[in-house]
Amino acid sequence: MGNIKKLPPLDRPREKALRFGLENLSDQELIAILISSGTKNNSAIDIASHLLSEKGGLFNLSIANYNELIKYKGISKVNALKIISAFELGRRNTAKSVEIEERKADKDYLIKKYSPQFQKFEQETLLVISLNKKRRIIKETFLYRGTSEETSVSIKEILKELISAGAYSFFLVHNHPNMESKPSYFDIALTTTLIKETKKLGINLLDHIIISKTDTFSFKESKTI
């Protein structure tokens, strides 16, 4: 495509955005605005198109990290930061939009709230969500960050966290850094043990939710617990 300035004014991403609104721009055009300027032989739109193609689409680009992006020709350090910052703001906005005051926690609410954050993690991460008598969140605690294959979990530490928070019930949420949300043997063993141990304390595990990059799994919904 070459230099964007050679395009008709209304076909240039910035001018098009100002005249018609950002919602009418393609993914390539929106990324091109973040990139701002191209190289000698490739316009910002060319670079954006190539980046989206190489990453396999917008979702994969949204979870790409800084070191991945700066490997692409035409993506400077500043451009990489702009791109990951834009996606991070989007994730935060999505999470904030579902933080409804006094809302009871349930599976759908938690999946909507945490999926944008958990889908970008490259290592397994475990979150303990403590609830009060009315099933409203009183504390959210990230306890573990493991390898890309599994987390290393201390049952005693989870129990200590629940007691400290004064929890009456709780949810577990963790991620699988791949496309598979099906629980592993380790996930099932952890959940089974926690149910037994927390019942002794009068604390009920409401569900254990696994979030992968493309799917989710609910222990309760699948009747695994």
mmCIF file with all atom_site columns, C-alpha atoms in Angstrom:
data_model
loop_
_atom_site.group_PDB
_atom_site.id
_atom_site.type_symbol
_atom_site.label_atom_id
_atom_site.label_alt_id
_atom_site.label_comp_id
_atom_site.label_asym_id
_atom_site.label_entity_id
_atom_site.label_seq_id
_atom_site.pdbx_PDB_ins_code
_atom_site.Cartn_x
_atom_site.Cartn_y
_atom_site.Cartn_z
_atom_site.occupancy
_atom_site.B_iso_or_equiv
_atom_site.pdbx_formal_charge
_atom_site.auth_seq_id
_atom_site.auth_comp_id
_atom_site.auth_asym_id
_atom_site.auth_atom_id
_atom_site.pdbx_PDB_model_num
ATOM 1   C CA . MET A 1 1   ? 0.000   0.000   0.000  1.00 0.00 ? 1   MET A CA 1
ATOM 2   C CA . GLY A 1 2   ? 2.897   2.348   0.713  1.00 0.00 ? 2   GLY A CA 1
ATOM 3   C CA . ASN A 1 3   ? 2.505   5.811   2.214  1.00 0.00 ? 3   ASN A CA 1
ATOM 4   C CA . ILE A 1 4   ? -0.875  6.503   3.839  1.00 0.00 ? 4   ILE A CA 1
ATOM 5   C CA . LYS A 1 5   ? -0.669  10.114  2.629  1.00 0.00 ? 5   LYS A CA 1
ATOM 6   C CA . LYS A 1 6   ? -1.170  8.826   -0.917 1.00 0.00 ? 6   LYS A CA 1
ATOM 7   C CA . LEU A 1 7   ? -4.625  7.537   0.040  1.00 0.00 ? 7   LEU A CA 1
ATOM 8   C CA . PRO A 1 8   ? -7.686  9.736   -0.462 1.00 0.00 ? 8   PRO A CA 1
ATOM 9   C CA . PRO A 1 9   ? -8.176  11.774  2.737  1.00 0.00 ? 9   PRO A CA 1
ATOM 10  C CA . LEU A 1 10  ? -11.367 9.968   3.765  1.00 0.00 ? 10  LEU A CA 1
ATOM 11  C CA . ASP A 1 11  ? -9.621  6.592   3.455  1.00 0.00 ? 11  ASP A CA 1
ATOM 12  C CA . ARG A 1 12  ? -6.887  7.533   5.919  1.00 0.00 ? 12  ARG A CA 1
ATOM 13  C CA . PRO A 1 13  ? -7.518  5.974   9.380  1.00 0.00 ? 13  PRO A CA 1
ATOM 14  C CA . ARG A 1 14  ? -7.327  9.176   11.421 1.00 0.00 ? 14  ARG A CA 1
ATOM 15  C CA . GLU A 1 15  ? -9.481  11.228  9.065  1.00 0.00 ? 15  GLU A CA 1
ATOM 16  C CA . LYS A 1 16  ? -11.938 8.364   8.682  1.00 0.00 ? 16  LYS A CA 1
ATOM 17  C CA . ALA A 1 17  ? -12.198 8.009   12.487 1.00 0.00 ? 17  ALA A CA 1
ATOM 18  C CA . LEU A 1 18  ? -12.881 11.722  12.942 1.00 0.00 ? 18  LEU A CA 1
ATOM 19  C CA . ARG A 1 19  ? -15.526 11.795  10.213 1.00 0.00 ? 19  ARG A CA 1
ATOM 20  C CA . PHE A 1 20  ? -17.289 8.461   10.718 1.00 0.00 ? 20  PHE A CA 1
ATOM 21  C CA . GLY A 1 21  ? -16.316 7.344   14.243 1.00 0.00 ? 21  GLY A CA 1
ATOM 22  C CA . LEU A 1 22  ? -13.900 4.692   15.484 1.00 0.00 ? 22  LEU A CA 1
ATOM 23  C CA . GLU A 1 23  ? -16.620 2.042   15.395 1.00 0.00 ? 23  GLU A CA 1
ATOM 24  C CA . ASN A 1 24  ? -16.561 2.220   11.581 1.00 0.00 ? 24  ASN A CA 1
ATOM 25  C CA . LEU A 1 25  ? -12.858 1.414   11.281 1.00 0.00 ? 25  LEU A CA 1
ATOM 26  C CA . SER A 1 26  ? -11.488 -2.065  10.618 1.00 0.00 ? 26  SER A CA 1
ATOM 27  C CA . ASP A 1 27  ? -9.177  -3.812  13.070 1.00 0.00 ? 27  ASP A CA 1
ATOM 28  C CA . GLN A 1 28  ? -6.241  -2.965  10.807 1.00 0.00 ? 28  GLN A CA 1
ATOM 29  C CA . GLU A 1 29  ? -7.164  0.709   10.746 1.00 0.00 ? 29  GLU A CA 1
ATOM 30  C CA . LEU A 1 30  ? -7.501  0.917   14.534 1.00 0.00 ? 30  LEU A CA 1
ATOM 31  C CA . ILE A 1 31  ? -4.110  -0.736  15.031 1.00 0.00 ? 31  ILE A CA 1
ATOM 32  C CA . ALA A 1 32  ? -2.656  1.577   12.369 1.00 0.00 ? 32  ALA A CA 1
ATOM 33  C CA . ILE A 1 33  ? -3.729  4.594   14.414 1.00 0.00 ? 33  ILE A CA 1
ATOM 34  C CA . LEU A 1 34  ? -1.776  3.198   17.376 1.00 0.00 ? 34  LEU A CA 1
ATOM 35  C CA . ILE A 1 35  ? 1.255   2.522   15.180 1.00 0.00 ? 35  ILE A CA 1
ATOM 36  C CA . SER A 1 36  ? 0.917   6.093   13.861 1.00 0.00 ? 36  SER A CA 1
ATOM 37  C CA . SER A 1 37  ? 3.595   6.024   11.140 1.00 0.00 ? 37  SER A CA 1
ATOM 38  C CA . GLY A 1 38  ? 4.992   3.392   8.830  1.00 0.00 ? 38  GLY A CA 1
ATOM 39  C CA . THR A 1 39  ? 8.395   2.578   7.447  1.00 0.00 ? 39  THR A CA 1
ATOM 40  C CA . LYS A 1 40  ? 9.976   3.548   4.117  1.00 0.00 ? 40  LYS A CA 1
ATOM 41  C CA . ASN A 1 41  ? 8.255   0.737   2.210  1.00 0.00 ? 41  ASN A CA 1
ATOM 42  C CA . ASN A 1 42  ? 5.222   -0.053  4.372  1.00 0.00 ? 42  ASN A CA 1
ATOM 43  C CA . SER A 1 43  ? 2.451   2.159   5.696  1.00 0.00 ? 43  SER A CA 1
ATOM 44  C CA . ALA A 1 44  ? 1.036   1.859   9.208  1.00 0.00 ? 44  ALA A CA 1
ATOM 45  C CA . ILE A 1 45  ? -1.921  -0.029  7.689  1.00 0.00 ? 45  ILE A CA 1
ATOM 46  C CA . ASP A 1 46  ? 0.458   -2.476  5.982  1.00 0.00 ? 46  ASP A CA 1
ATOM 47  C CA . ILE A 1 47  ? 2.255   -3.089  9.265  1.00 0.00 ? 47  ILE A CA 1
ATOM 48  C CA . ALA A 1 48  ? -1.026  -3.477  11.165 1.00 0.00 ? 48  ALA A CA 1
ATOM 49  C CA . SER A 1 49  ? -2.372  -5.930  8.579  1.00 0.00 ? 49  SER A CA 1
ATOM 50  C CA . HIS A 1 50  ? 0.826   -7.986  8.685  1.00 0.00 ? 50  HIS A CA 1
ATOM 51  C CA . LEU A 1 51  ? 0.821   -7.995  12.490 1.00 0.00 ? 51  LEU A CA 1
ATOM 52  C CA . LEU A 1 52  ? -2.782  -9.214  12.713 1.00 0.00 ? 52  LEU A CA 1
ATOM 53  C CA . SER A 1 53  ? -2.104  -11.882 10.082 1.00 0.00 ? 53  SER A CA 1
ATOM 54  C CA . GLU A 1 54  ? 1.041   -13.160 11.779 1.00 0.00 ? 54  GLU A CA 1
ATOM 55  C CA . LYS A 1 55  ? -0.593  -13.250 15.228 1.00 0.00 ? 55  LYS A CA 1
ATOM 56  C CA . GLY A 1 56  ? -3.664  -15.023 13.871 1.00 0.00 ? 56  GLY A CA 1
ATOM 57  C CA . GLY A 1 57  ? -6.190  -12.294 14.603 1.00 0.00 ? 57  GLY A CA 1
ATOM 58  C CA . LEU A 1 58  ? -7.156  -9.660  17.113 1.00 0.00 ? 58  LEU A CA 1
ATOM 59  C CA . PHE A 1 59  ? -7.543  -11.943 20.123 1.00 0.00 ? 59  PHE A CA 1
ATOM 60  C CA . ASN A 1 60  ? -4.042  -13.390 19.849 1.00 0.00 ? 60  ASN A CA 1
ATOM 61  C CA . LEU A 1 61  ? -2.684  -9.889  19.342 1.00 0.00 ? 61  LEU A CA 1
ATOM 62  C CA . SER A 1 62  ? -4.518  -8.732  22.469 1.00 0.00 ? 62  SER A CA 1
ATOM 63  C CA . ILE A 1 63  ? -2.595  -11.195 24.651 1.00 0.00 ? 63  ILE A CA 1
ATOM 64  C CA . ALA A 1 64  ? 0.796   -10.673 22.995 1.00 0.00 ? 64  ALA A CA 1
ATOM 65  C CA . ASN A 1 65  ? 3.476   -9.248  25.264 1.00 0.00 ? 65  ASN A CA 1
ATOM 66  C CA . TYR A 1 66  ? 5.992   -6.465  24.696 1.00 0.00 ? 66  TYR A CA 1
ATOM 67  C CA . ASN A 1 67  ? 8.877   -8.776  23.745 1.00 0.00 ? 67  ASN A CA 1
ATOM 68  C CA . GLU A 1 68  ? 6.744   -10.484 21.100 1.00 0.00 ? 68  GLU A CA 1
ATOM 69  C CA . LEU A 1 69  ? 5.628   -7.240  19.475 1.00 0.00 ? 69  LEU A CA 1
ATOM 70  C CA . ILE A 1 70  ? 9.004   -5.539  19.130 1.00 0.00 ? 70  ILE A CA 1
ATOM 71  C CA . LYS A 1 71  ? 10.199  -8.451  16.984 1.00 0.00 ? 71  LYS A CA 1
ATOM 72  C CA . TYR A 1 72  ? 7.960   -7.260  14.150 1.00 0.00 ? 72  TYR A CA 1
ATOM 73  C CA . LYS A 1 73  ? 9.360   -4.865  11.573 1.00 0.00 ? 73  LYS A CA 1
ATOM 74  C CA . GLY A 1 74  ? 7.761   -1.460  11.945 1.00 0.00 ? 74  GLY A CA 1
ATOM 75  C CA . ILE A 1 75  ? 6.775   -1.986  15.586 1.00 0.00 ? 75  ILE A CA 1
ATOM 76  C CA . SER A 1 76  ? 8.947   0.287   17.702 1.00 0.00 ? 76  SER A CA 1
ATOM 77  C CA . LYS A 1 77  ? 9.246   0.090   21.491 1.00 0.00 ? 77  LYS A CA 1
ATOM 78  C CA . VAL A 1 78  ? 6.783   2.963   21.783 1.00 0.00 ? 78  VAL A CA 1
ATOM 79  C CA . ASN A 1 79  ? 4.332   1.306   19.366 1.00 0.00 ? 79  ASN A CA 1
ATOM 80  C CA . ALA A 1 80  ? 4.510   -1.961  21.299 1.00 0.00 ? 80  ALA A CA 1
ATOM 81  C CA . LEU A 1 81  ? 3.706   -0.144  24.538 1.00 0.00 ? 81  LEU A CA 1
ATOM 82  C CA . LYS A 1 82  ? 0.808   1.689   22.896 1.00 0.00 ? 82  LYS A CA 1
ATOM 83  C CA . ILE A 1 83  ? -0.699  -1.545  21.605 1.00 0.00 ? 83  ILE A CA 1
ATOM 84  C CA . ILE A 1 84  ? -0.440  -3.513  24.863 1.00 0.00 ? 84  ILE A CA 1
ATOM 85  C CA . SER A 1 85  ? -1.650  -0.469  26.822 1.00 0.00 ? 85  SER A CA 1
ATOM 86  C CA . ALA A 1 86  ? -4.751  -0.176  24.613 1.00 0.00 ? 86  ALA A CA 1
ATOM 87  C CA . PHE A 1 87  ? -5.653  -3.828  25.147 1.00 0.00 ? 87  PHE A CA 1
ATOM 88  C CA . GLU A 1 88  ? -4.940  -3.589  28.893 1.00 0.00 ? 88  GLU A CA 1
ATOM 89  C CA . LEU A 1 89  ? -7.318  -0.621  29.195 1.00 0.00 ? 89  LEU A CA 1
ATOM 90  C CA . GLY A 1 90  ? -9.955  -2.651  27.378 1.00 0.00 ? 90  GLY A CA 1
ATOM 91  C CA . ARG A 1 91  ? -9.537  -5.545  29.798 1.00 0.00 ? 91  ARG A CA 1
ATOM 92  C CA . ARG A 1 92  ? -9.735  -3.251  32.810 1.00 0.00 ? 92  ARG A CA 1
ATOM 93  C CA . ASN A 1 93  ? -12.824 -1.536  31.472 1.00 0.00 ? 93  ASN A CA 1
ATOM 94  C CA . THR A 1 94  ? -14.525 -4.899  30.910 1.00 0.00 ? 94  THR A CA 1
ATOM 95  C CA . ALA A 1 95  ? -13.705 -5.969  34.464 1.00 0.00 ? 95  ALA A CA 1
ATOM 96  C CA . LYS A 1 96  ? -14.918 -2.685  35.942 1.00 0.00 ? 96  LYS A CA 1
ATOM 97  C CA . SER A 1 97  ? -18.158 -2.800  33.965 1.00 0.00 ? 97  SER A CA 1
ATOM 98  C CA . VAL A 1 98  ? -19.273 -5.931  35.806 1.00 0.00 ? 98  VAL A CA 1
ATOM 99  C CA . GLU A 1 99  ? -18.335 -4.750  39.285 1.00 0.00 ? 99  GLU A CA 1
ATOM 100 C CA . ILE A 1 100 ? -21.936 -4.114  40.284 1.00 0.00 ? 100 ILE A CA 1
ATOM 101 C CA . GLU A 1 101 ? -22.303 -2.902  43.851 1.00 0.00 ? 101 GLU A CA 1
ATOM 102 C CA . GLU A 1 102 ? -23.985 -5.354  46.231 1.00 0.00 ? 102 GLU A CA 1
ATOM 103 C CA . ARG A 1 103 ? -24.261 -8.024  43.543 1.00 0.00 ? 103 ARG A CA 1
ATOM 104 C CA . LYS A 1 104 ? -24.157 -11.657 44.607 1.00 0.00 ? 104 LYS A CA 1
ATOM 105 C CA . ALA A 1 105 ? -21.275 -13.607 43.113 1.00 0.00 ? 105 ALA A CA 1
ATOM 106 C CA . ASP A 1 106 ? -22.112 -16.421 40.714 1.00 0.00 ? 106 ASP A CA 1
ATOM 107 C CA . LYS A 1 107 ? -20.371 -18.345 37.926 1.00 0.00 ? 107 LYS A CA 1
ATOM 108 C CA . ASP A 1 108 ? -21.442 -16.084 35.055 1.00 0.00 ? 108 ASP A CA 1
ATOM 109 C CA . TYR A 1 109 ? -20.496 -12.913 36.918 1.00 0.00 ? 109 TYR A CA 1
ATOM 110 C CA . LEU A 1 110 ? -17.050 -14.255 37.806 1.00 0.00 ? 110 LEU A CA 1
ATOM 111 C CA . ILE A 1 111 ? -16.321 -15.532 34.301 1.00 0.00 ? 111 ILE A CA 1
ATOM 112 C CA . LYS A 1 112 ? -17.249 -12.175 32.800 1.00 0.00 ? 112 LYS A CA 1
ATOM 113 C CA . LYS A 1 113 ? -15.209 -10.305 35.399 1.00 0.00 ? 113 LYS A CA 1
ATOM 114 C CA . TYR A 1 114 ? -12.031 -12.375 35.352 1.00 0.00 ? 114 TYR A CA 1
ATOM 115 C CA . SER A 1 115 ? -11.765 -13.874 31.854 1.00 0.00 ? 115 SER A CA 1
ATOM 116 C CA . PRO A 1 116 ? -10.102 -10.812 30.254 1.00 0.00 ? 116 PRO A CA 1
ATOM 117 C CA . GLN A 1 117 ? -7.415  -10.860 32.935 1.00 0.00 ? 117 GLN A CA 1
ATOM 118 C CA . PHE A 1 118 ? -6.878  -14.605 33.203 1.00 0.00 ? 118 PHE A CA 1
ATOM 119 C CA . GLN A 1 119 ? -6.744  -15.226 29.449 1.00 0.00 ? 119 GLN A CA 1
ATOM 120 C CA . LYS A 1 120 ? -3.553  -13.203 29.141 1.00 0.00 ? 120 LYS A CA 1
ATOM 121 C CA . PHE A 1 121 ? -1.644  -15.052 31.883 1.00 0.00 ? 121 PHE A CA 1
ATOM 122 C CA . GLU A 1 122 ? 1.144   -17.260 30.559 1.00 0.00 ? 122 GLU A CA 1
ATOM 123 C CA . GLN A 1 123 ? 1.422   -19.249 33.803 1.00 0.00 ? 123 GLN A CA 1
ATOM 124 C CA . GLU A 1 124 ? -1.242  -20.987 35.848 1.00 0.00 ? 124 GLU A CA 1
ATOM 125 C CA . THR A 1 125 ? -2.615  -18.591 38.449 1.00 0.00 ? 125 THR A CA 1
ATOM 126 C CA . LEU A 1 126 ? -5.019  -19.340 41.301 1.00 0.00 ? 126 LEU A CA 1
ATOM 127 C CA . LEU A 1 127 ? -7.504  -16.871 42.769 1.00 0.00 ? 127 LEU A CA 1
ATOM 128 C CA . VAL A 1 128 ? -9.430  -17.398 46.015 1.00 0.00 ? 128 VAL A CA 1
ATOM 129 C CA . ILE A 1 129 ? -12.637 -15.354 46.250 1.00 0.00 ? 129 ILE A CA 1
ATOM 130 C CA . SER A 1 130 ? -14.006 -15.113 49.792 1.00 0.00 ? 130 SER A CA 1
ATOM 131 C CA . LEU A 1 131 ? -17.720 -14.385 50.296 1.00 0.00 ? 131 LEU A CA 1
ATOM 132 C CA . ASN A 1 132 ? -19.830 -13.238 53.230 1.00 0.00 ? 132 ASN A CA 1
ATOM 133 C CA . LYS A 1 133 ? -23.192 -14.629 54.371 1.00 0.00 ? 133 LYS A CA 1
ATOM 134 C CA . LYS A 1 134 ? -24.983 -12.864 51.518 1.00 0.00 ? 134 LYS A CA 1
ATOM 135 C CA . ARG A 1 135 ? -22.586 -14.350 48.941 1.00 0.00 ? 135 ARG A CA 1
ATOM 136 C CA . ARG A 1 136 ? -20.989 -11.000 48.228 1.00 0.00 ? 136 ARG A CA 1
ATOM 137 C CA . ILE A 1 137 ? -17.278 -10.700 47.653 1.00 0.00 ? 137 ILE A CA 1
ATOM 138 C CA . ILE A 1 138 ? -15.311 -9.556  50.687 1.00 0.00 ? 138 ILE A CA 1
ATOM 139 C CA . LYS A 1 139 ? -11.811 -10.423 49.496 1.00 0.00 ? 139 LYS A CA 1
ATOM 140 C CA . GLU A 1 140 ? -10.036 -11.525 46.312 1.00 0.00 ? 140 GLU A CA 1
ATOM 141 C CA . THR A 1 141 ? -6.583  -13.041 46.733 1.00 0.00 ? 141 THR A CA 1
ATOM 142 C CA . PHE A 1 142 ? -4.124  -14.294 44.141 1.00 0.00 ? 142 PHE A CA 1
ATOM 143 C CA . LEU A 1 143 ? -2.230  -17.004 45.976 1.00 0.00 ? 143 LEU A CA 1
ATOM 144 C CA . TYR A 1 144 ? -0.127  -18.805 43.398 1.00 0.00 ? 144 TYR A CA 1
ATOM 145 C CA . ARG A 1 145 ? 1.581   -18.379 40.111 1.00 0.00 ? 145 ARG A CA 1
ATOM 146 C CA . GLY A 1 146 ? 2.943   -21.651 38.866 1.00 0.00 ? 146 GLY A CA 1
ATOM 147 C CA . THR A 1 147 ? 4.582   -22.971 35.731 1.00 0.00 ? 147 THR A CA 1
ATOM 148 C CA . SER A 1 148 ? 2.934   -23.053 32.324 1.00 0.00 ? 148 SER A CA 1
ATOM 149 C CA . GLU A 1 149 ? 1.746   -26.562 33.219 1.00 0.00 ? 149 GLU A CA 1
ATOM 150 C CA . GLU A 1 150 ? 0.403   -26.324 36.770 1.00 0.00 ? 150 GLU A CA 1
ATOM 151 C CA . THR A 1 151 ? 0.238   -24.369 40.012 1.00 0.00 ? 151 THR A CA 1
ATOM 152 C CA . SER A 1 152 ? 1.908   -25.402 43.259 1.00 0.00 ? 152 SER A CA 1
ATOM 153 C CA . VAL A 1 153 ? -0.798  -25.195 45.892 1.00 0.00 ? 153 VAL A CA 1
ATOM 154 C CA . SER A 1 154 ? -0.708  -25.333 49.679 1.00 0.00 ? 154 SER A CA 1
ATOM 155 C CA . ILE A 1 155 ? -4.077  -26.393 51.073 1.00 0.00 ? 155 ILE A CA 1
ATOM 156 C CA . LYS A 1 156 ? -3.105  -24.931 54.450 1.00 0.00 ? 156 LYS A CA 1
ATOM 157 C CA . GLU A 1 157 ? -2.443  -21.529 52.914 1.00 0.00 ? 157 GLU A CA 1
ATOM 158 C CA . ILE A 1 158 ? -5.847  -21.482 51.212 1.00 0.00 ? 158 ILE A CA 1
ATOM 159 C CA . LEU A 1 159 ? -7.548  -22.422 54.502 1.00 0.00 ? 159 LEU A CA 1
ATOM 160 C CA . LYS A 1 160 ? -5.574  -19.728 56.306 1.00 0.00 ? 160 LYS A CA 1
ATOM 161 C CA . GLU A 1 161 ? -6.698  -17.164 53.751 1.00 0.00 ? 161 GLU A CA 1
ATOM 162 C CA . LEU A 1 162 ? -10.367 -18.132 54.079 1.00 0.00 ? 162 LEU A CA 1
ATOM 163 C CA . ILE A 1 163 ? -10.255 -17.991 57.881 1.00 0.00 ? 163 ILE A CA 1
ATOM 164 C CA . SER A 1 164 ? -8.448  -14.652 57.812 1.00 0.00 ? 164 SER A CA 1
ATOM 165 C CA . ALA A 1 165 ? -11.086 -13.181 55.478 1.00 0.00 ? 165 ALA A CA 1
ATOM 166 C CA . GLY A 1 166 ? -13.927 -14.496 57.639 1.00 0.00 ? 166 GLY A CA 1
ATOM 167 C CA . ALA A 1 167 ? -15.376 -16.313 54.633 1.00 0.00 ? 167 ALA A CA 1
ATOM 168 C CA . TYR A 1 168 ? -18.681 -18.193 54.814 1.00 0.00 ? 168 TYR A CA 1
ATOM 169 C CA . SER A 1 169 ? -18.234 -19.559 51.307 1.00 0.00 ? 169 SER A CA 1
ATOM 170 C CA . PHE A 1 170 ? -15.793 -19.148 48.439 1.00 0.00 ? 170 PHE A CA 1
ATOM 171 C CA . PHE A 1 171 ? -14.980 -19.647 44.778 1.00 0.00 ? 171 PHE A CA 1
ATOM 172 C CA . LEU A 1 172 ? -11.751 -20.836 43.227 1.00 0.00 ? 172 LEU A CA 1
ATOM 173 C CA . VAL A 1 173 ? -10.762 -19.469 39.831 1.00 0.00 ? 173 VAL A CA 1
ATOM 174 C CA . HIS A 1 174 ? -7.662  -20.464 37.931 1.00 0.00 ? 174 HIS A CA 1
ATOM 175 C CA . ASN A 1 175 ? -6.454  -20.522 34.358 1.00 0.00 ? 175 ASN A CA 1
ATOM 176 C CA . HIS A 1 176 ? -5.005  -22.959 31.870 1.00 0.00 ? 176 HIS A CA 1
ATOM 177 C CA . PRO A 1 177 ? -2.583  -21.042 29.612 1.00 0.00 ? 177 PRO A CA 1
ATOM 178 C CA . ASN A 1 178 ? -3.749  -22.947 26.527 1.00 0.00 ? 178 ASN A CA 1
ATOM 179 C CA . MET A 1 179 ? -6.977  -23.770 24.712 1.00 0.00 ? 179 MET A CA 1
ATOM 180 C CA . GLU A 1 180 ? -8.028  -26.598 27.062 1.00 0.00 ? 180 GLU A CA 1
ATOM 181 C CA . SER A 1 181 ? -10.262 -25.837 30.045 1.00 0.00 ? 181 SER A CA 1
ATOM 182 C CA . LYS A 1 182 ? -10.865 -29.466 31.033 1.00 0.00 ? 182 LYS A CA 1
ATOM 183 C CA . PRO A 1 183 ? -9.592  -30.083 34.606 1.00 0.00 ? 183 PRO A CA 1
ATOM 184 C CA . SER A 1 184 ? -6.436  -32.091 35.157 1.00 0.00 ? 184 SER A CA 1
ATOM 185 C CA . TYR A 1 185 ? -6.051  -34.862 37.711 1.00 0.00 ? 185 TYR A CA 1
ATOM 186 C CA . PHE A 1 186 ? -4.295  -32.304 39.900 1.00 0.00 ? 186 PHE A CA 1
ATOM 187 C CA . ASP A 1 187 ? -7.228  -29.862 39.604 1.00 0.00 ? 187 ASP A CA 1
ATOM 188 C CA . ILE A 1 188 ? -9.730  -32.546 40.620 1.00 0.00 ? 188 ILE A CA 1
ATOM 189 C CA . ALA A 1 189 ? -7.599  -33.728 43.537 1.00 0.00 ? 189 ALA A CA 1
ATOM 190 C CA . LEU A 1 190 ? -7.164  -30.167 44.813 1.00 0.00 ? 190 LEU A CA 1
ATOM 191 C CA . THR A 1 191 ? -10.881 -29.445 44.598 1.00 0.00 ? 191 THR A CA 1
ATOM 192 C CA . THR A 1 192 ? -11.890 -32.693 46.296 1.00 0.00 ? 192 THR A CA 1
ATOM 193 C CA . THR A 1 193 ? -9.472  -32.129 49.167 1.00 0.00 ? 193 THR A CA 1
ATOM 194 C CA . LEU A 1 194 ? -10.556 -28.525 49.651 1.00 0.00 ? 194 LEU A CA 1
ATOM 195 C CA . ILE A 1 195 ? -14.228 -29.505 49.834 1.00 0.00 ? 195 ILE A CA 1
ATOM 196 C CA . LYS A 1 196 ? -13.462 -31.941 52.658 1.00 0.00 ? 196 LYS A CA 1
ATOM 197 C CA . GLU A 1 197 ? -11.201 -29.582 54.587 1.00 0.00 ? 197 GLU A CA 1
ATOM 198 C CA . THR A 1 198 ? -13.358 -26.472 54.290 1.00 0.00 ? 198 THR A CA 1
ATOM 199 C CA . LYS A 1 199 ? -16.512 -28.320 55.330 1.00 0.00 ? 199 LYS A CA 1
ATOM 200 C CA . LYS A 1 200 ? -14.790 -29.037 58.649 1.00 0.00 ? 200 LYS A CA 1
ATOM 201 C CA . LEU A 1 201 ? -14.562 -25.256 59.089 1.00 0.00 ? 201 LEU A CA 1
ATOM 202 C CA . GLY A 1 202 ? -18.135 -24.611 57.995 1.00 0.00 ? 202 GLY A CA 1
ATOM 203 C CA . ILE A 1 203 ? -17.002 -22.942 54.761 1.00 0.00 ? 203 ILE A CA 1
ATOM 204 C CA . ASN A 1 204 ? -18.590 -24.034 51.488 1.00 0.00 ? 204 ASN A CA 1
ATOM 205 C CA . LEU A 1 205 ? -16.821 -24.194 48.119 1.00 0.00 ? 205 LEU A CA 1
ATOM 206 C CA . LEU A 1 206 ? -19.466 -22.941 45.673 1.00 0.00 ? 206 LEU A CA 1
ATOM 207 C CA . ASP A 1 207 ? -17.542 -23.662 42.484 1.00 0.00 ? 207 ASP A CA 1
ATOM 208 C CA . HIS A 1 208 ? -14.103 -24.047 40.947 1.00 0.00 ? 208 HIS A CA 1
ATOM 209 C CA . ILE A 1 209 ? -13.890 -22.277 37.595 1.00 0.00 ? 209 ILE A CA 1
ATOM 210 C CA . ILE A 1 210 ? -11.148 -22.871 35.041 1.00 0.00 ? 210 ILE A CA 1
ATOM 211 C CA . ILE A 1 211 ? -10.510 -20.260 32.358 1.00 0.00 ? 211 ILE A CA 1
ATOM 212 C CA . SER A 1 212 ? -8.553  -21.089 29.216 1.00 0.00 ? 212 SER A CA 1
ATOM 213 C CA . LYS A 1 213 ? -7.806  -18.757 26.312 1.00 0.00 ? 213 LYS A CA 1
ATOM 214 C CA . THR A 1 214 ? -10.950 -19.845 24.476 1.00 0.00 ? 214 THR A CA 1
ATOM 215 C CA . ASP A 1 215 ? -13.231 -21.622 26.947 1.00 0.00 ? 215 ASP A CA 1
ATOM 216 C CA . THR A 1 216 ? -14.277 -22.068 30.587 1.00 0.00 ? 216 THR A CA 1
ATOM 217 C CA . PHE A 1 217 ? -15.080 -25.016 32.823 1.00 0.00 ? 217 PHE A CA 1
ATOM 218 C CA . SER A 1 218 ? -17.281 -25.097 35.928 1.00 0.00 ? 218 SER A CA 1
ATOM 219 C CA . PHE A 1 219 ? -16.871 -27.960 38.398 1.00 0.00 ? 219 PHE A CA 1
ATOM 220 C CA . LYS A 1 220 ? -20.387 -27.380 39.720 1.00 0.00 ? 220 LYS A CA 1
ATOM 221 C CA . GLU A 1 221 ? -22.063 -27.120 36.330 1.00 0.00 ? 221 GLU A CA 1
ATOM 222 C CA . SER A 1 222 ? -20.349 -30.284 35.138 1.00 0.00 ? 222 SER A CA 1
ATOM 223 C CA . LYS A 1 223 ? -21.313 -31.997 38.405 1.00 0.00 ? 223 LYS A CA 1
ATOM 224 C CA . THR A 1 224 ? -17.668 -32.754 39.117 1.00 0.00 ? 224 THR A CA 1
ATOM 225 C CA . ILE A 1 225 ? -18.377 -31.557 42.676 1.00 0.00 ? 225 ILE A CA 1
#
